Coordinates of C-alpha atoms in Angstrom, one line a residue:
M1 CA -70.3 -3.6 -14.5
S2 CA -72.3 -6.1 -12.5
R3 CA -70.5 -8.7 -10.3
T4 CA -73.5 -10.4 -8.8
I5 CA -77.1 -11.2 -9.4
A6 CA -79.9 -12.9 -7.4
V7 CA -83.2 -14.4 -8.5
A8 CA -86.2 -13.9 -6.2
P9 CA -88.8 -16.7 -5.8
N10 CA -91.2 -14.7 -7.9
G11 CA -88.8 -14.7 -10.8
M12 CA -87.7 -11.1 -10.5
V13 CA -84.0 -10.4 -10.7
V14 CA -81.6 -8.0 -8.9
A15 CA -78.1 -7.1 -10.1
G16 CA -75.4 -5.2 -8.4
A17 CA -73.8 -2.4 -10.4
D18 CA -70.4 -0.9 -9.6
T19 CA -71.3 2.3 -11.4
G20 CA -73.3 4.3 -8.9
D21 CA -73.1 1.5 -6.2
Q22 CA -76.6 0.5 -7.2
V23 CA -78.8 -2.6 -7.0
I24 CA -80.9 -2.8 -10.1
L25 CA -84.3 -4.5 -10.3
L26 CA -85.1 -6.4 -13.5
D27 CA -87.9 -8.6 -14.7
A28 CA -87.5 -12.3 -15.6
A29 CA -86.6 -11.4 -19.1
G30 CA -83.7 -9.2 -18.0
N31 CA -85.4 -5.9 -18.7
E32 CA -84.4 -3.1 -16.3
I33 CA -87.3 -1.9 -14.2
K34 CA -85.7 0.6 -11.8
T35 CA -82.9 1.3 -9.4
L36 CA -84.0 -0.6 -6.3
L37 CA -81.5 0.9 -3.9
T38 CA -78.1 2.6 -3.6
I39 CA -75.3 1.8 -1.1
Q40 CA -72.0 3.5 -0.4
S41 CA -69.9 0.7 -1.9
N42 CA -69.7 -1.8 -4.8
P43 CA -72.2 -4.7 -4.4
R44 CA -70.4 -8.0 -4.3
D45 CA -73.0 -10.5 -3.3
L46 CA -76.8 -10.6 -3.2
D47 CA -79.2 -13.2 -1.8
F48 CA -82.9 -13.4 -1.2
S49 CA -84.4 -15.3 1.8
A50 CA -86.4 -18.4 0.8
N51 CA -89.7 -16.6 0.7
G52 CA -88.3 -13.5 -1.0
S53 CA -89.2 -11.1 1.8
L54 CA -85.6 -10.2 2.6
L55 CA -82.7 -9.1 0.4
G56 CA -79.1 -9.3 1.8
V57 CA -76.4 -7.1 0.2
S58 CA -72.7 -7.4 0.9
A59 CA -70.1 -5.1 -0.7
Y60 CA -66.5 -4.1 -1.0
E61 CA -64.5 -0.8 -1.3
A62 CA -66.9 0.7 1.3
D63 CA -66.2 4.1 2.7
Y64 CA -65.8 2.7 6.2
G65 CA -64.3 -0.7 5.3
A66 CA -67.3 -3.1 5.5
S67 CA -70.8 -3.1 4.1
V68 CA -73.5 -5.6 5.0
H69 CA -77.1 -4.6 4.8
V70 CA -80.5 -6.4 4.9
F71 CA -83.6 -5.0 3.3
T72 CA -87.3 -5.8 3.5
M73 CA -88.8 -6.3 0.1
D74 CA -92.2 -4.8 -0.9
W75 CA -93.1 -6.6 -4.1
V76 CA -96.3 -4.6 -4.6
T77 CA -94.5 -1.3 -4.8
Q78 CA -91.2 -2.9 -6.0
S79 CA -89.2 -1.2 -3.2
A80 CA -86.8 -2.1 -0.5
T81 CA -86.5 -0.7 3.1
L82 CA -83.4 -1.1 5.2
L83 CA -84.0 -3.6 8.0
A84 CA -80.6 -4.2 9.5
N85 CA -77.1 -2.7 9.0
L86 CA -74.5 -5.3 10.1
S87 CA -71.5 -3.5 8.8
A88 CA -70.1 -2.6 12.2
N89 CA -69.5 -6.3 12.9
H90 CA -67.0 -6.5 10.1
Y91 CA -63.8 -4.5 9.5
D92 CA -63.1 -5.0 5.8
D93 CA -64.6 -5.9 2.4
T94 CA -67.4 -8.4 2.6
F95 CA -67.4 -10.6 -0.4
A96 CA -70.1 -13.2 0.3
L97 CA -73.4 -13.7 2.1
R98 CA -76.1 -16.4 2.0
F99 CA -79.4 -17.1 3.8
S100 CA -80.1 -20.5 5.2
P101 CA -82.8 -22.4 3.4
D102 CA -85.3 -21.8 6.3
G103 CA -84.4 -18.1 6.5
D104 CA -83.4 -18.4 10.2
F105 CA -79.7 -17.4 9.6
L106 CA -77.6 -15.2 7.4
Y107 CA -74.0 -16.1 6.8
V108 CA -71.5 -13.4 5.9
G109 CA -67.8 -13.6 5.0
G110 CA -64.9 -11.6 3.4
K111 CA -61.6 -10.1 4.4
D112 CA -62.4 -10.6 8.1
N113 CA -61.2 -14.2 7.5
N114 CA -64.3 -15.7 9.0
V115 CA -67.9 -16.6 8.4
T116 CA -70.3 -14.8 10.7
A117 CA -73.7 -16.4 11.3
Y118 CA -76.5 -14.0 12.2
N119 CA -79.9 -15.0 13.8
T120 CA -82.4 -13.3 11.5
S121 CA -85.0 -12.9 14.2
T122 CA -82.7 -10.7 16.3
W123 CA -79.8 -9.9 14.0
T124 CA -77.4 -11.0 16.8
I125 CA -74.4 -13.2 16.1
A126 CA -75.1 -16.9 16.5
N127 CA -71.5 -18.0 15.9
I128 CA -68.3 -17.2 14.1
I129 CA -66.2 -19.7 12.0
E130 CA -62.6 -18.5 11.9
T131 CA -60.4 -19.1 8.8
T132 CA -56.9 -18.0 7.8
D133 CA -57.9 -16.6 4.4
N134 CA -60.4 -14.2 2.7
V135 CA -63.8 -15.9 2.4
Y136 CA -64.9 -15.6 -1.2
T137 CA -68.2 -17.6 -1.6
I138 CA -70.7 -19.1 0.8
K139 CA -73.4 -21.8 0.0
T140 CA -75.6 -23.8 2.3
S141 CA -76.6 -27.4 1.9
P142 CA -80.2 -27.8 0.7
D143 CA -81.3 -29.2 4.1
G144 CA -79.6 -26.4 5.9
R145 CA -77.4 -28.7 8.1
F146 CA -74.1 -27.5 6.6
V147 CA -72.5 -24.3 5.3
A148 CA -69.8 -24.5 2.7
F149 CA -67.4 -21.7 1.9
T150 CA -64.3 -21.1 -0.1
H151 CA -61.4 -19.2 1.5
G152 CA -58.1 -18.6 -0.3
E153 CA -57.4 -21.9 -2.2
E154 CA -59.5 -24.1 0.1
L155 CA -63.1 -25.4 0.6
S156 CA -64.4 -25.8 4.1
V157 CA -67.8 -27.4 5.1
H158 CA -69.1 -26.8 8.6
W159 CA -72.1 -27.9 10.7
T160 CA -74.5 -25.0 11.0
S161 CA -75.7 -26.2 14.4
N162 CA -72.4 -25.4 16.2
G163 CA -70.0 -24.2 13.5
T164 CA -67.6 -27.2 13.8
E165 CA -65.8 -28.4 10.7
F166 CA -67.2 -31.4 8.8
F167 CA -64.5 -31.5 6.1
N168 CA -61.8 -29.4 4.4
A169 CA -60.3 -29.7 1.0
H170 CA -57.2 -28.0 -0.3
D171 CA -56.8 -29.2 -3.9
H172 CA -56.7 -25.9 -5.8
S173 CA -53.6 -23.8 -6.3
G174 CA -55.4 -20.5 -7.0
Y175 CA -58.0 -18.3 -5.4
T176 CA -61.3 -20.3 -5.4
L177 CA -64.3 -18.2 -6.2
G178 CA -66.6 -20.9 -7.7
L179 CA -68.8 -22.9 -5.4
D180 CA -72.2 -24.6 -5.4
W181 CA -74.1 -27.4 -3.7
S182 CA -76.2 -29.7 -5.9
P183 CA -80.0 -29.5 -5.3
D184 CA -80.1 -33.1 -4.1
G185 CA -77.4 -32.4 -1.6
N186 CA -75.0 -35.1 -3.0
W187 CA -72.3 -32.9 -4.5
V188 CA -70.2 -29.9 -3.7
V189 CA -68.3 -28.3 -6.6
T190 CA -65.6 -25.7 -6.7
G191 CA -63.8 -23.7 -9.4
S192 CA -60.6 -21.7 -9.2
S193 CA -58.1 -19.4 -10.9
D194 CA -56.0 -22.5 -11.4
D195 CA -58.4 -23.4 -14.2
D196 CA -59.6 -26.5 -12.4
V197 CA -63.0 -27.7 -11.2
Y198 CA -63.4 -30.3 -8.4
V199 CA -66.4 -32.4 -7.6
Y200 CA -66.7 -33.7 -4.0
H201 CA -69.0 -36.2 -2.3
A202 CA -70.9 -34.0 0.1
S203 CA -71.4 -36.9 2.5
N204 CA -67.7 -37.2 3.4
G205 CA -65.6 -34.7 1.4
T206 CA -63.8 -37.2 -0.8
E207 CA -63.1 -36.2 -4.4
H208 CA -65.3 -37.7 -7.1
T209 CA -63.7 -36.2 -10.2
N210 CA -61.9 -33.1 -11.5
F211 CA -61.3 -31.4 -14.8
S212 CA -59.4 -28.5 -16.2
Y213 CA -60.2 -25.5 -18.5
S214 CA -58.1 -23.0 -20.4
S215 CA -59.1 -20.1 -18.1
D216 CA -60.1 -19.2 -14.5
V217 CA -63.4 -20.7 -13.3
N218 CA -65.0 -17.8 -11.4
E219 CA -68.5 -19.0 -10.7
I220 CA -70.5 -22.3 -10.6
A221 CA -74.2 -22.8 -10.5
F222 CA -76.4 -25.9 -10.7
N223 CA -79.8 -25.7 -12.4
K224 CA -82.8 -26.3 -10.1
A225 CA -83.2 -29.9 -11.3
G226 CA -79.5 -30.6 -10.7
T227 CA -79.1 -32.1 -14.2
H228 CA -76.7 -29.4 -15.4
L229 CA -73.9 -27.2 -14.1
V230 CA -73.0 -23.7 -15.4
L231 CA -69.3 -22.7 -15.3
A232 CA -68.5 -19.0 -15.8
T233 CA -64.9 -18.4 -16.8
S234 CA -62.7 -15.3 -17.2
D235 CA -62.6 -12.5 -19.8
N236 CA -63.1 -13.4 -23.4
D237 CA -63.9 -17.0 -22.7
P238 CA -67.2 -18.8 -23.1
T239 CA -69.6 -20.0 -20.4
W240 CA -69.8 -23.8 -20.2
I241 CA -72.8 -26.0 -19.5
M242 CA -72.0 -29.5 -18.1
R243 CA -74.2 -32.6 -17.7
T244 CA -74.0 -33.9 -14.2
S245 CA -74.9 -37.4 -15.2
D246 CA -71.4 -38.0 -16.5
W247 CA -69.7 -34.6 -15.8
T248 CA -69.1 -33.8 -19.5
I249 CA -69.6 -30.5 -21.4
E250 CA -72.8 -30.4 -23.3
A251 CA -72.7 -26.8 -24.7
S252 CA -71.0 -23.5 -24.4
F253 CA -72.1 -19.9 -25.3
G254 CA -70.9 -16.4 -25.3
D255 CA -67.5 -14.7 -25.4
F256 CA -67.8 -12.3 -22.5
S257 CA -65.3 -9.5 -22.1
G258 CA -65.1 -6.7 -19.6
G259 CA -64.4 -6.4 -15.9
S260 CA -61.2 -5.1 -14.4
G261 CA -59.7 -6.4 -11.2
S262 CA -58.3 -9.7 -10.0
G263 CA -58.9 -12.2 -7.3
A264 CA -62.3 -11.7 -5.6
S265 CA -62.9 -8.5 -7.6
G266 CA -62.6 -10.1 -11.0
R267 CA -65.4 -10.9 -13.5
R268 CA -67.8 -13.5 -12.2
G269 CA -71.4 -14.4 -12.0
A270 CA -73.8 -17.3 -12.7
R271 CA -77.2 -18.2 -11.3

């Protein structure tokens, strides 16, 4: 089972597989090319740096409690070489990571109840944003000025320059895995196990609209143009495509089953 995927700038895709603790390389059509790498834990989040030269991998159920690794990509040979092992800076499952748009920082979060920002030139810690809950998902604003993350039932948005809070929203009543920032920077959207989706004005954190579904909303992703939003729901439910011009459903597809686990370990994934 795969809980996470990431698309490189060149269109290649990597997927994390629980079976064998592997990260699989696929072409743009979804055809498996090879096992790119193997780690001693279940891949939970994957992200490429903006130029595709680095791949970050965070994981859970690691042998020693935490798993955060950064690899250098060689696209000619389609291989990955370990560059940095950041696991020692975390003591438990690491559910989320995200590179900043300029590639200067890597943000990592999980059961440590914080978001740790690493300087990618030295792999030293730039700052730590403390929370009171597990951090499930991390996304940066398109201009890199803010980092948004979901923790427990809440959404928090902080300045990347110094880690101070810009706004916080606690409108959900279930664990909140779904999160994305619109490409134009105007909207932050969250989805939760309470079956609800909230759309916030990124400029001030006020709610724009909300809507409910018949199942958990486990992942959210805007398309590159920002015209549509994909909502991945729980087992045996379809994936929904929403127009962002009026926030209404345009289409749905699939009836996906599979995936054991609950909370941050349940079925999820959309890009």
